[in-house]
Coordinates of C-alpha atoms and ligand atoms in Angstrom, one line a residue:
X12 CA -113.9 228.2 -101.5
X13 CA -114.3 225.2 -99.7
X14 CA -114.1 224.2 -96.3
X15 CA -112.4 222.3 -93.9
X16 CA -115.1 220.4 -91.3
X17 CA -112.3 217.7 -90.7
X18 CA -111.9 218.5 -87.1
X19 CA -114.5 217.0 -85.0
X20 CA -113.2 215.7 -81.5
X21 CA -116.9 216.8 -79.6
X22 CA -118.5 214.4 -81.4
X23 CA -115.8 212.0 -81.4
X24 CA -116.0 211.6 -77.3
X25 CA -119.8 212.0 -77.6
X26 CA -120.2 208.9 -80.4
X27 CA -118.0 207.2 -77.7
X28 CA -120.5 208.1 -74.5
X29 CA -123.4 207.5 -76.6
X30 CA -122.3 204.0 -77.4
X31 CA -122.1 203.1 -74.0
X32 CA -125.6 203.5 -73.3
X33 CA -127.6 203.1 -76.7
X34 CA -126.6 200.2 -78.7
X35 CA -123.8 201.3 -81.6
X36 CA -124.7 205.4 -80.0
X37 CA -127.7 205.7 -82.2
X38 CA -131.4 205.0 -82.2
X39 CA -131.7 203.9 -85.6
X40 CA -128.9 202.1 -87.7
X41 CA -128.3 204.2 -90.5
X42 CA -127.2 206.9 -89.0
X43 CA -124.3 204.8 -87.4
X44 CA -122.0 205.0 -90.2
X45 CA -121.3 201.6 -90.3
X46 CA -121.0 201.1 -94.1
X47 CA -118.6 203.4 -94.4
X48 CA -116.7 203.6 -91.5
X49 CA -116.0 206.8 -88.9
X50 CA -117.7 208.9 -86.6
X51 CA -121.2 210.2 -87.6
X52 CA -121.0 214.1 -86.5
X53 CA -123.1 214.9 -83.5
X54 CA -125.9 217.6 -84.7
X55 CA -126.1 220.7 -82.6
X56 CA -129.1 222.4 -85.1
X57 CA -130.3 222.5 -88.6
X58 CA -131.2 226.4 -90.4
X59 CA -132.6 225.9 -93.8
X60 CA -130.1 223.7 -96.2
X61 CA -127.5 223.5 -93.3
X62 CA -126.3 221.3 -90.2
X63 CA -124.3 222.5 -88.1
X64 CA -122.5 220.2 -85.4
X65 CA -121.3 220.5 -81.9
X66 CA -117.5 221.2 -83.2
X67 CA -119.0 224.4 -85.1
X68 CA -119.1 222.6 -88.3
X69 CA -121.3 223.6 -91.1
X70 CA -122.6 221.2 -93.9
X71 CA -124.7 221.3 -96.9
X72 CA -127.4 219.2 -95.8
X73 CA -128.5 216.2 -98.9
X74 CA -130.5 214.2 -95.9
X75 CA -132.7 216.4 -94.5
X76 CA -133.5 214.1 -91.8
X77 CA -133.8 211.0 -94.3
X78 CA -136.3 212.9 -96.6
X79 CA -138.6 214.8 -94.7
X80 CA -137.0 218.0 -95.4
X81 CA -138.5 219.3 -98.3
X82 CA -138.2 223.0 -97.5
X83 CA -134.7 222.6 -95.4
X84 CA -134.4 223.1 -91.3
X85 CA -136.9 225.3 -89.5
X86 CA -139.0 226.7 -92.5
X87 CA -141.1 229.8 -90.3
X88 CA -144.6 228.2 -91.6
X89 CA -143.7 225.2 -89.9
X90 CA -142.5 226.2 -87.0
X91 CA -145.1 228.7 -86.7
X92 CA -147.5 225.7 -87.0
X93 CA -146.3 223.3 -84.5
X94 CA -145.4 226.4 -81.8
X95 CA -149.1 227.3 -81.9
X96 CA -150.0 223.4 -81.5
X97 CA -148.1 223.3 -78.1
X98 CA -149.7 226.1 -76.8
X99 CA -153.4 224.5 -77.0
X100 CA -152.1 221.1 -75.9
X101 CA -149.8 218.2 -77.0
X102 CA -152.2 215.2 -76.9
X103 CA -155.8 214.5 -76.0
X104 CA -156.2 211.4 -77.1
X105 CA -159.9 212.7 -78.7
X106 CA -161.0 213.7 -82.2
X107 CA -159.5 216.7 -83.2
X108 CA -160.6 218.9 -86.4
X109 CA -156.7 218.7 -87.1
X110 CA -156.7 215.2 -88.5
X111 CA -159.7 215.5 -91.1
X112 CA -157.9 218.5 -92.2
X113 CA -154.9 216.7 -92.9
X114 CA -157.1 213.4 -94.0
X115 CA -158.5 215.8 -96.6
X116 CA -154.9 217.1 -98.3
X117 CA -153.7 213.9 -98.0
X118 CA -157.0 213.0 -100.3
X119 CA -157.0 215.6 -102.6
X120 CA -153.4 215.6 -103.1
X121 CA -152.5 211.7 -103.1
X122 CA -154.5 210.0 -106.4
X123 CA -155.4 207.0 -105.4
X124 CA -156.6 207.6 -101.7
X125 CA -160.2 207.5 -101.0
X126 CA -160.1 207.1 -96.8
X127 CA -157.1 207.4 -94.6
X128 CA -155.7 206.3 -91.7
X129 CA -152.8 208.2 -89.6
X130 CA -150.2 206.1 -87.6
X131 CA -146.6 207.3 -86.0
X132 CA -143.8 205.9 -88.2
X133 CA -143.7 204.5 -92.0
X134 CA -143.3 201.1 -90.1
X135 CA -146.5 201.5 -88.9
X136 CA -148.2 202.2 -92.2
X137 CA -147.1 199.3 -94.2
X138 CA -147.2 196.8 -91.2
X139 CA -151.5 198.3 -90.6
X140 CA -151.7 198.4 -94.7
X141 CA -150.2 194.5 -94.7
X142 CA -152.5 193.4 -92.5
X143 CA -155.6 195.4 -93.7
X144 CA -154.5 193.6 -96.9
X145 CA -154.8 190.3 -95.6
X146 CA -158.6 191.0 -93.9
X147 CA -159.9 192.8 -97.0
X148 CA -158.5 189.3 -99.4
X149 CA -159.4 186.5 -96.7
X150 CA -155.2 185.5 -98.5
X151 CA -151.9 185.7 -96.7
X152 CA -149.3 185.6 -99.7
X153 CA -147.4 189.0 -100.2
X154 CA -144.8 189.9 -102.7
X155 CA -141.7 191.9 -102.1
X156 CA -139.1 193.3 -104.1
X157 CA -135.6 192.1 -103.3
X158 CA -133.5 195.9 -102.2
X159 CA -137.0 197.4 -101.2
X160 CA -137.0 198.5 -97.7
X161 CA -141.1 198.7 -96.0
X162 CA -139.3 199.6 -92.8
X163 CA -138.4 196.8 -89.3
X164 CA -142.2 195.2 -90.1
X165 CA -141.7 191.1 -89.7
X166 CA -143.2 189.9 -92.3
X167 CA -141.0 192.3 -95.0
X168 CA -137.5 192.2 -93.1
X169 CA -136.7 189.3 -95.8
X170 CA -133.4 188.7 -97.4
X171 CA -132.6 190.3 -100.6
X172 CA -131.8 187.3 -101.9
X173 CA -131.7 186.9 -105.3
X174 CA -133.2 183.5 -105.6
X175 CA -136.4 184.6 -107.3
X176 CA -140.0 182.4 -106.7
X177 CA -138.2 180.8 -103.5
X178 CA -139.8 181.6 -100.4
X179 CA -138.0 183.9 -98.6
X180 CA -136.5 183.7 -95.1
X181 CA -135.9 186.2 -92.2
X182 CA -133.2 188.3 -92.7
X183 CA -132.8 189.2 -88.9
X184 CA -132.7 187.3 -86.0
X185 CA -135.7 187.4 -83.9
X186 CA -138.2 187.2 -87.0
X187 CA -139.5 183.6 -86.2
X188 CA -139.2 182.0 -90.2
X189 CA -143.1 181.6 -89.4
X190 CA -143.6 185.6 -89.8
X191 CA -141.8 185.1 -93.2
X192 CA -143.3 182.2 -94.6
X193 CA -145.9 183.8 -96.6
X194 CA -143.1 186.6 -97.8
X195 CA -142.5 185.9 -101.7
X196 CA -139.5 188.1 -102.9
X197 CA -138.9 189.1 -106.5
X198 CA -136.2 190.8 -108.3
X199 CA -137.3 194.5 -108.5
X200 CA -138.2 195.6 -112.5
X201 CA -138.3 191.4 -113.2
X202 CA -141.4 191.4 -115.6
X203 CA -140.9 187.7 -115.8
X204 CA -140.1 186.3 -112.8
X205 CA -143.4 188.5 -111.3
X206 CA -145.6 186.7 -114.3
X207 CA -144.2 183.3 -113.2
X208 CA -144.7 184.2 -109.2
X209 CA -148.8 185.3 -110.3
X210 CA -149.0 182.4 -112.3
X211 CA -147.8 180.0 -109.6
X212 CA -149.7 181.8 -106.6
X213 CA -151.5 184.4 -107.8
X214 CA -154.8 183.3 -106.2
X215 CA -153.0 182.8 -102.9
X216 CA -151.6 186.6 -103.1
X217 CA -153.1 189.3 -100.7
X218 CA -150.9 191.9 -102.0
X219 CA -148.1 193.7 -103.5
X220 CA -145.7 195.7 -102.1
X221 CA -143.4 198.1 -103.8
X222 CA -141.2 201.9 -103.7
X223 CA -142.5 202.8 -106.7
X224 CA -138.9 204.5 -107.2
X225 CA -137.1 202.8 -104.6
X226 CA -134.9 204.6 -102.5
X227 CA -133.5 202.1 -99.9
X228 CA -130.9 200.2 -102.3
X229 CA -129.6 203.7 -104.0
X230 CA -132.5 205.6 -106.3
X231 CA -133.7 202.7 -108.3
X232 CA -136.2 203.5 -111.5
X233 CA -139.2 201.2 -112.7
X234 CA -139.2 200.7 -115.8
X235 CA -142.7 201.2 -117.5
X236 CA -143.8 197.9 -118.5
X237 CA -142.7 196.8 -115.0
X238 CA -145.2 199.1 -113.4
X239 CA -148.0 198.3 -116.1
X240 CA -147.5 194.3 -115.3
X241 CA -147.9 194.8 -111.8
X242 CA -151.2 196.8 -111.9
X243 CA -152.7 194.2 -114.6
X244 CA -151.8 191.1 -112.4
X245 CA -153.0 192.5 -109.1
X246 CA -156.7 193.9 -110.8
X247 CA -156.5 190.2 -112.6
X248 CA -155.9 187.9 -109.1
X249 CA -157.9 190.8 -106.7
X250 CA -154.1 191.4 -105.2
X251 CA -153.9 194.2 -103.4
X252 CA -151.1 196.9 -104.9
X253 CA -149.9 198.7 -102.2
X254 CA -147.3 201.4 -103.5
X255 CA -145.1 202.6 -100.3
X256 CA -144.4 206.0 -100.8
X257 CA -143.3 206.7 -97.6
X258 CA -140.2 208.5 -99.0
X259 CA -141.6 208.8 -102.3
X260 CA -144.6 210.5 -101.1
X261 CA -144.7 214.6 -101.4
X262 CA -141.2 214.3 -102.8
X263 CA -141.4 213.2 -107.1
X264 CA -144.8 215.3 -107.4
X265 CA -147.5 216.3 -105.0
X266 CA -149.2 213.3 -105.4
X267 CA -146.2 211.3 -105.1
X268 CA -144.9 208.8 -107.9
X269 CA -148.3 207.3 -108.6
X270 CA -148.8 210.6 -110.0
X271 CA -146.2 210.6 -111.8
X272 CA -146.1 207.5 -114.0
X273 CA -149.6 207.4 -113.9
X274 CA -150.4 204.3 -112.0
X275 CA -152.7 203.9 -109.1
X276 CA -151.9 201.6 -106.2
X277 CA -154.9 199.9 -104.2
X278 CA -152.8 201.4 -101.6
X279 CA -150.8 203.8 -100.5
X280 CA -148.4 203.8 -97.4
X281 CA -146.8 207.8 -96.5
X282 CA -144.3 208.9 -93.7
X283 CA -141.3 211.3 -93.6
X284 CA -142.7 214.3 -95.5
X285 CA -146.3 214.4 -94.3
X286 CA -145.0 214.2 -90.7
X287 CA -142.4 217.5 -92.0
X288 CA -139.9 216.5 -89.3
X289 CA -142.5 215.3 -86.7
X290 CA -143.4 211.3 -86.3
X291 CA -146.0 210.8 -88.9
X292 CA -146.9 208.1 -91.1
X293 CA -150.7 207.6 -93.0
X294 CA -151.8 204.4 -94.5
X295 CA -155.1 204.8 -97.3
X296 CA -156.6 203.7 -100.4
X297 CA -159.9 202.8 -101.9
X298 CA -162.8 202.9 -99.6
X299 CA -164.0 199.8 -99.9
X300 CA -160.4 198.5 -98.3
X301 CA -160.5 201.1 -95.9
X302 CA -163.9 200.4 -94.5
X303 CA -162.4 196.9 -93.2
X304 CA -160.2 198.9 -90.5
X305 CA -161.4 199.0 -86.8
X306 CA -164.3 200.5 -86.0
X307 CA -165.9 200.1 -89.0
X308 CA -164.4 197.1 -90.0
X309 CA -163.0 194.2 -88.1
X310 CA -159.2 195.0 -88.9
X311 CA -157.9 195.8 -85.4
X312 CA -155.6 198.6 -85.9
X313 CA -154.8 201.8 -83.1
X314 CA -152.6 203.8 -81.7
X315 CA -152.6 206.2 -78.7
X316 CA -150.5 209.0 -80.2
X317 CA -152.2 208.6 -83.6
X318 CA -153.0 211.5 -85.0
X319 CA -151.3 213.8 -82.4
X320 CA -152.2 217.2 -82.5
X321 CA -148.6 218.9 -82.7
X322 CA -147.5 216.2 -85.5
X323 CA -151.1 217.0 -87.4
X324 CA -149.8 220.7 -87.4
X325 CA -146.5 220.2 -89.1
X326 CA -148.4 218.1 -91.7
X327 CA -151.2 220.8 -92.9
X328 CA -148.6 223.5 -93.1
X329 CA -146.6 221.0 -94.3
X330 CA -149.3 219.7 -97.4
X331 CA -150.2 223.6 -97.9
X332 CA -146.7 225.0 -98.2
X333 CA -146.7 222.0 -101.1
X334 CA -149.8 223.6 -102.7
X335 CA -148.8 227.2 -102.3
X336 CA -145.5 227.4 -103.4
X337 CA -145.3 224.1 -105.5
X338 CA -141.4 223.4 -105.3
X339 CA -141.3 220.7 -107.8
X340 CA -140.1 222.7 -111.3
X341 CA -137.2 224.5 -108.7
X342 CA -136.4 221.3 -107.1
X343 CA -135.8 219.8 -110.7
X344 CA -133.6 222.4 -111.8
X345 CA -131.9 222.1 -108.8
X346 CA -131.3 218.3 -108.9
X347 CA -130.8 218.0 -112.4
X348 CA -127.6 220.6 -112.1
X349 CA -126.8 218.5 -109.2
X350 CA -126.5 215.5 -111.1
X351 CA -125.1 216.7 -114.1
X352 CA -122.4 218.2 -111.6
X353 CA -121.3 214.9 -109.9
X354 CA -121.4 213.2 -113.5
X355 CA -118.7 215.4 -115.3
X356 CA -117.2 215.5 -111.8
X357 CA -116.5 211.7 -112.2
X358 CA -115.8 212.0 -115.7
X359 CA -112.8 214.7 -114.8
X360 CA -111.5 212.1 -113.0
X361 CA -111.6 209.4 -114.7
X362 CA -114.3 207.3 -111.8
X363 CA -117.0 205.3 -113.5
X364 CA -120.7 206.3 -111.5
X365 CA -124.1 205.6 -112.5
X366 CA -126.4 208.2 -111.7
X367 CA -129.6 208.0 -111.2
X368 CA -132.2 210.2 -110.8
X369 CA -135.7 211.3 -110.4
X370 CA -136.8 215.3 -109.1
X371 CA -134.9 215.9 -106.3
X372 CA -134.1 212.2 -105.2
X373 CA -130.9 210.8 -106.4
X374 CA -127.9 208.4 -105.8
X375 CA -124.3 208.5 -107.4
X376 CA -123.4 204.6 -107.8
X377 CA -119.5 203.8 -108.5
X378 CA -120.2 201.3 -111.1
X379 CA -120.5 201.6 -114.4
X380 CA -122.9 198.9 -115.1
X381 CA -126.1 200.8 -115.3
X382 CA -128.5 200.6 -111.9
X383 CA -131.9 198.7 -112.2
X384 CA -132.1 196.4 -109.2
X385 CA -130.2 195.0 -106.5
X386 CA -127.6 192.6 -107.8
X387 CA -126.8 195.8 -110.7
X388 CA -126.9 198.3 -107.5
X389 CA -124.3 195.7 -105.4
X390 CA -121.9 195.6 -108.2
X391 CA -121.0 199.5 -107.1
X392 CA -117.3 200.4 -105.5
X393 CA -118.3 200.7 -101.8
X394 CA -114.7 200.6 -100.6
X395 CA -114.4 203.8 -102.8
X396 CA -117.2 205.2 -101.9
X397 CA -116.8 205.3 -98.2
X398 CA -113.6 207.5 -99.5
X399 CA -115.3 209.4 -101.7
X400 CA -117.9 210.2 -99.0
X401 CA -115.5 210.9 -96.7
X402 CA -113.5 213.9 -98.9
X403 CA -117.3 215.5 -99.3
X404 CA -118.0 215.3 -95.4
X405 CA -114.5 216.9 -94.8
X406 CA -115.4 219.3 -97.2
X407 CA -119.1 220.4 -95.3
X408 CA -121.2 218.1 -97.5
X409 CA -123.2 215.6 -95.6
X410 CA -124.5 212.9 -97.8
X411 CA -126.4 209.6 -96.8
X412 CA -123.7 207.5 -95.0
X413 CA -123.7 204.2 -97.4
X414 CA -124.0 204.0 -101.0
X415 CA -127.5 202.4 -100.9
X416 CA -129.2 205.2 -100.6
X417 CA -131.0 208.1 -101.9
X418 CA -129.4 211.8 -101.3
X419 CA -132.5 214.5 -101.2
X420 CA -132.3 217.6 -102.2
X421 CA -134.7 220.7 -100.6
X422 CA -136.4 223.9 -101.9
X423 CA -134.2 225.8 -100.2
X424 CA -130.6 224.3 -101.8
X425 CA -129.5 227.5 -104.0
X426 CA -127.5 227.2 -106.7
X427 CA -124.4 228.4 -105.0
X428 CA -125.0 225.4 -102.4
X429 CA -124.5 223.1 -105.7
X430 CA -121.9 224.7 -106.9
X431 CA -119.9 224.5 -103.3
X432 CA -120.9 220.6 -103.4
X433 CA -120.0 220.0 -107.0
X434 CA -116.7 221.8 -105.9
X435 CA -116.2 219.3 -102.9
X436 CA -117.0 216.7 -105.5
X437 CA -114.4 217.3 -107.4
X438 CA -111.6 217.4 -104.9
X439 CA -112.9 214.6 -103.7
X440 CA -112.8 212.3 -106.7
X441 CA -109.7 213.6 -107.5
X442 CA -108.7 211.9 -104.2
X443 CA -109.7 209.0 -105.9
X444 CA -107.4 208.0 -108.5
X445 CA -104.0 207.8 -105.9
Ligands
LIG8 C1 -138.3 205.2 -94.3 C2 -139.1 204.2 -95.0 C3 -140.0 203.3 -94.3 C4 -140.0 203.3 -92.7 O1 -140.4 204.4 -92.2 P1 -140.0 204.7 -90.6 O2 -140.7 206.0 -90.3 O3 -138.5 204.8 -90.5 O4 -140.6 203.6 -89.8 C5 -140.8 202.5 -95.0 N1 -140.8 202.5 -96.3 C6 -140.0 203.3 -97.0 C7 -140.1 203.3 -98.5 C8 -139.1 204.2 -96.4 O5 -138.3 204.9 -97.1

């Protein structure tokens, strides 16, 4: 049985309103809509896998909020968490026993992380972790990957340009081409062009940054060999490898996708999970790169909400609903019938995807070309996709809003939730072919 959530006229007139008085009625871009055209639906509440809107609409939620999710809307441990938090106090601006209990889960849990820092966005932690870079290497060079997104920090907003070993240059107005001067971009699983890049520069390079599976071009796999080069040529040149987990993080295993392939990052950057729906971000690695932040070190880096007592709540129940229930072999399951639902979906009617995949992160590209970096991920249909995404969000499915992106899926998705979408799929595709 599927649904009709076509009608939406409230948030119609309130997109309108809104866009009087915030620029394009949102406060962060992606949630505008503008890649595929439309009204974004104005949410009323969220309940486990669900939205709702303020026209009574209810969808099958593959966003949760851009990833933080992981156990759908208003899990009870969660809420219970943070409602205790308000009553003791929102923010002292002191050392609370809260944060070294979350430092500590984000220790044991994360590989690679010795120390760490908290912060209030995933901005925040790559732009402390960049500079924390630079002071521990005395360098200034850092390389990107062309299609990875380290959030509105200066010195990463770089083109994705595909001219590989050029220096890249700003990619919005109002970075001054100063901020970006020191910005190398590469082509994302490149083996090559990053052995020429280390060759050329590799004593000049502070660090590395990377989504070790990205999700900000569409869900984007490394291959092996690509992650292997990497960590050789950074302990070889003293580069700092800084894996930005901030949506990988808590979502491809416990300890993120370093624990899954394997391979540890100097550093580690984390938001959207740990923060389960509150502003959180963390920034940590070894130690001895720690021990350069402020106090201890002479990295300057603070924040007055840092490590706000409400938002340290929703992380430790957050971290020890992870630990109790581990999610991952449900959340698997889940995805993989997910996937395999959207592929034969497409096959049925004749539309040519790429699909990839990994736990419950996951993008449906319509191109048949196979998806490995950004110039394979921009030879996808967008014109059909903003169709095809608009027969599942008339059908109550609510999927990212552009086709370079990652749908999530939560621990709380049943399979009848799948079914319904692979359903809305369907008659969506079929839509397709006229
Ligand atoms: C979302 C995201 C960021 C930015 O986090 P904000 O909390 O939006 O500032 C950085 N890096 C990656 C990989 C992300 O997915």
């Amino acid at each position: 049985m599927l649904t009709d959530t076509s009608k939406r006229t409230r948030s119609e007139s309130l997109f309108k309103h809104a866009s009087k008085l915030i620029p394009g009625g949102v406060n962060s871009p992606a949630r505008a809509f503008g890649g595929v055209g439309g009204t974004p639906p104005f949410m009323k509440r969220g309940d486990g896998a669900y939205l709702f809107d303020v026209d009574g609409n209810r969808f099958i939620d593959y966003i949760g909020s851009w990833g933080p999710h992981l156990f759908g809307h208003r899990h009870p441990k969660i809420l219970q968490a943070i409602e205790y938090a308000l009553t003791i106090g929102t923010s002292f601006g002191a050392p609370t026993e809260a944060e070294a209990e979350l430092a500590q889960l984000v220790i044991e849990m994360v590989p690679s992380i010795e120390m760490v820092r908290m912060v209030n966005s995933g901005t925040e932690a790559t732009m402390s972790a960049i500079r924390v870079a630079r002071g521990f290497t005395g360098r200034n060079g850092i390389v990107k990957f062309a299609g990875c997104y380290h959030g509105h920090v200066d010195s990463l907003l770089v083109a994705a340009g595909s001219a590989a070993l050029t220096l890249g240059c700003p990619s919005s107005p109002g970075v001054p081409a100063g901020a970006t001067a020191d910005t190398l971009v590469l082509p994302y699983n490149d083996c090559e062009s990053l052995l020429a890049a280390f060759q050329k520069n590799g004593d000049q390079l502070a660090a590395v940054i990377l989504e070790p599976v990205v999700g900000n071009m569409g869900c984007v796999i490394p291959t092996p060999e690509f992650l292997a080069l990497l960590r050789a040529l950074c302990t070889q040149h003293g580069t700092v490898l800084i894996f930005d987990e901030v949506m990988t993080g808590f979502r491809v295993a416990s300890g993120g996708a370093q624990q899954l392939f394997g391979v540890l990052p100097d550093m580690t950057t984390l938001g959207k999970i740990i923060g389960a729906g509150m502003p959180v971000g963390a920034y940590g690695g070894r130690a001895e790169i720690m021990n350069c932040v402020s106090p201890v070190g002479k990295v300057y880096q603070a924040g007055t909400l840092s490590g706000n007592p409400v938002a340290m709540a929703a992380g430790i129940a957050m971290l020890n609903l992870i630990r109790d229930e581990n999610p991952y072999p449900k959340l698997e399951t889940t995805s993989a019938m997910l996937a395999d639902g959207f592929q034969s979906a497409a096959a049925d009617n004749g539309v040519p995807v790429t699909i990839n995949r990994v736990g419950s992160m996951l993008t449906v590209f319509l191109t048949s070309n196979g998806v490995r970096d950004l110039s394979s991920a921009t030879s996808s249909d967008t014109a059909l996709f903003s169709k095809w995404f608009h027969g599942l969000l008339n059908r109550g499915v609510y999927l990212p809003c552009s086709q370079f992106e990652a749908m999530f899926v939560s621990a709380v998705h049943t399979s009848e939730d799948i079914e319904q979408t692979i359903l809305a799929a369907q008659a969506a595709f079929a839509t397709l072919k006229s």
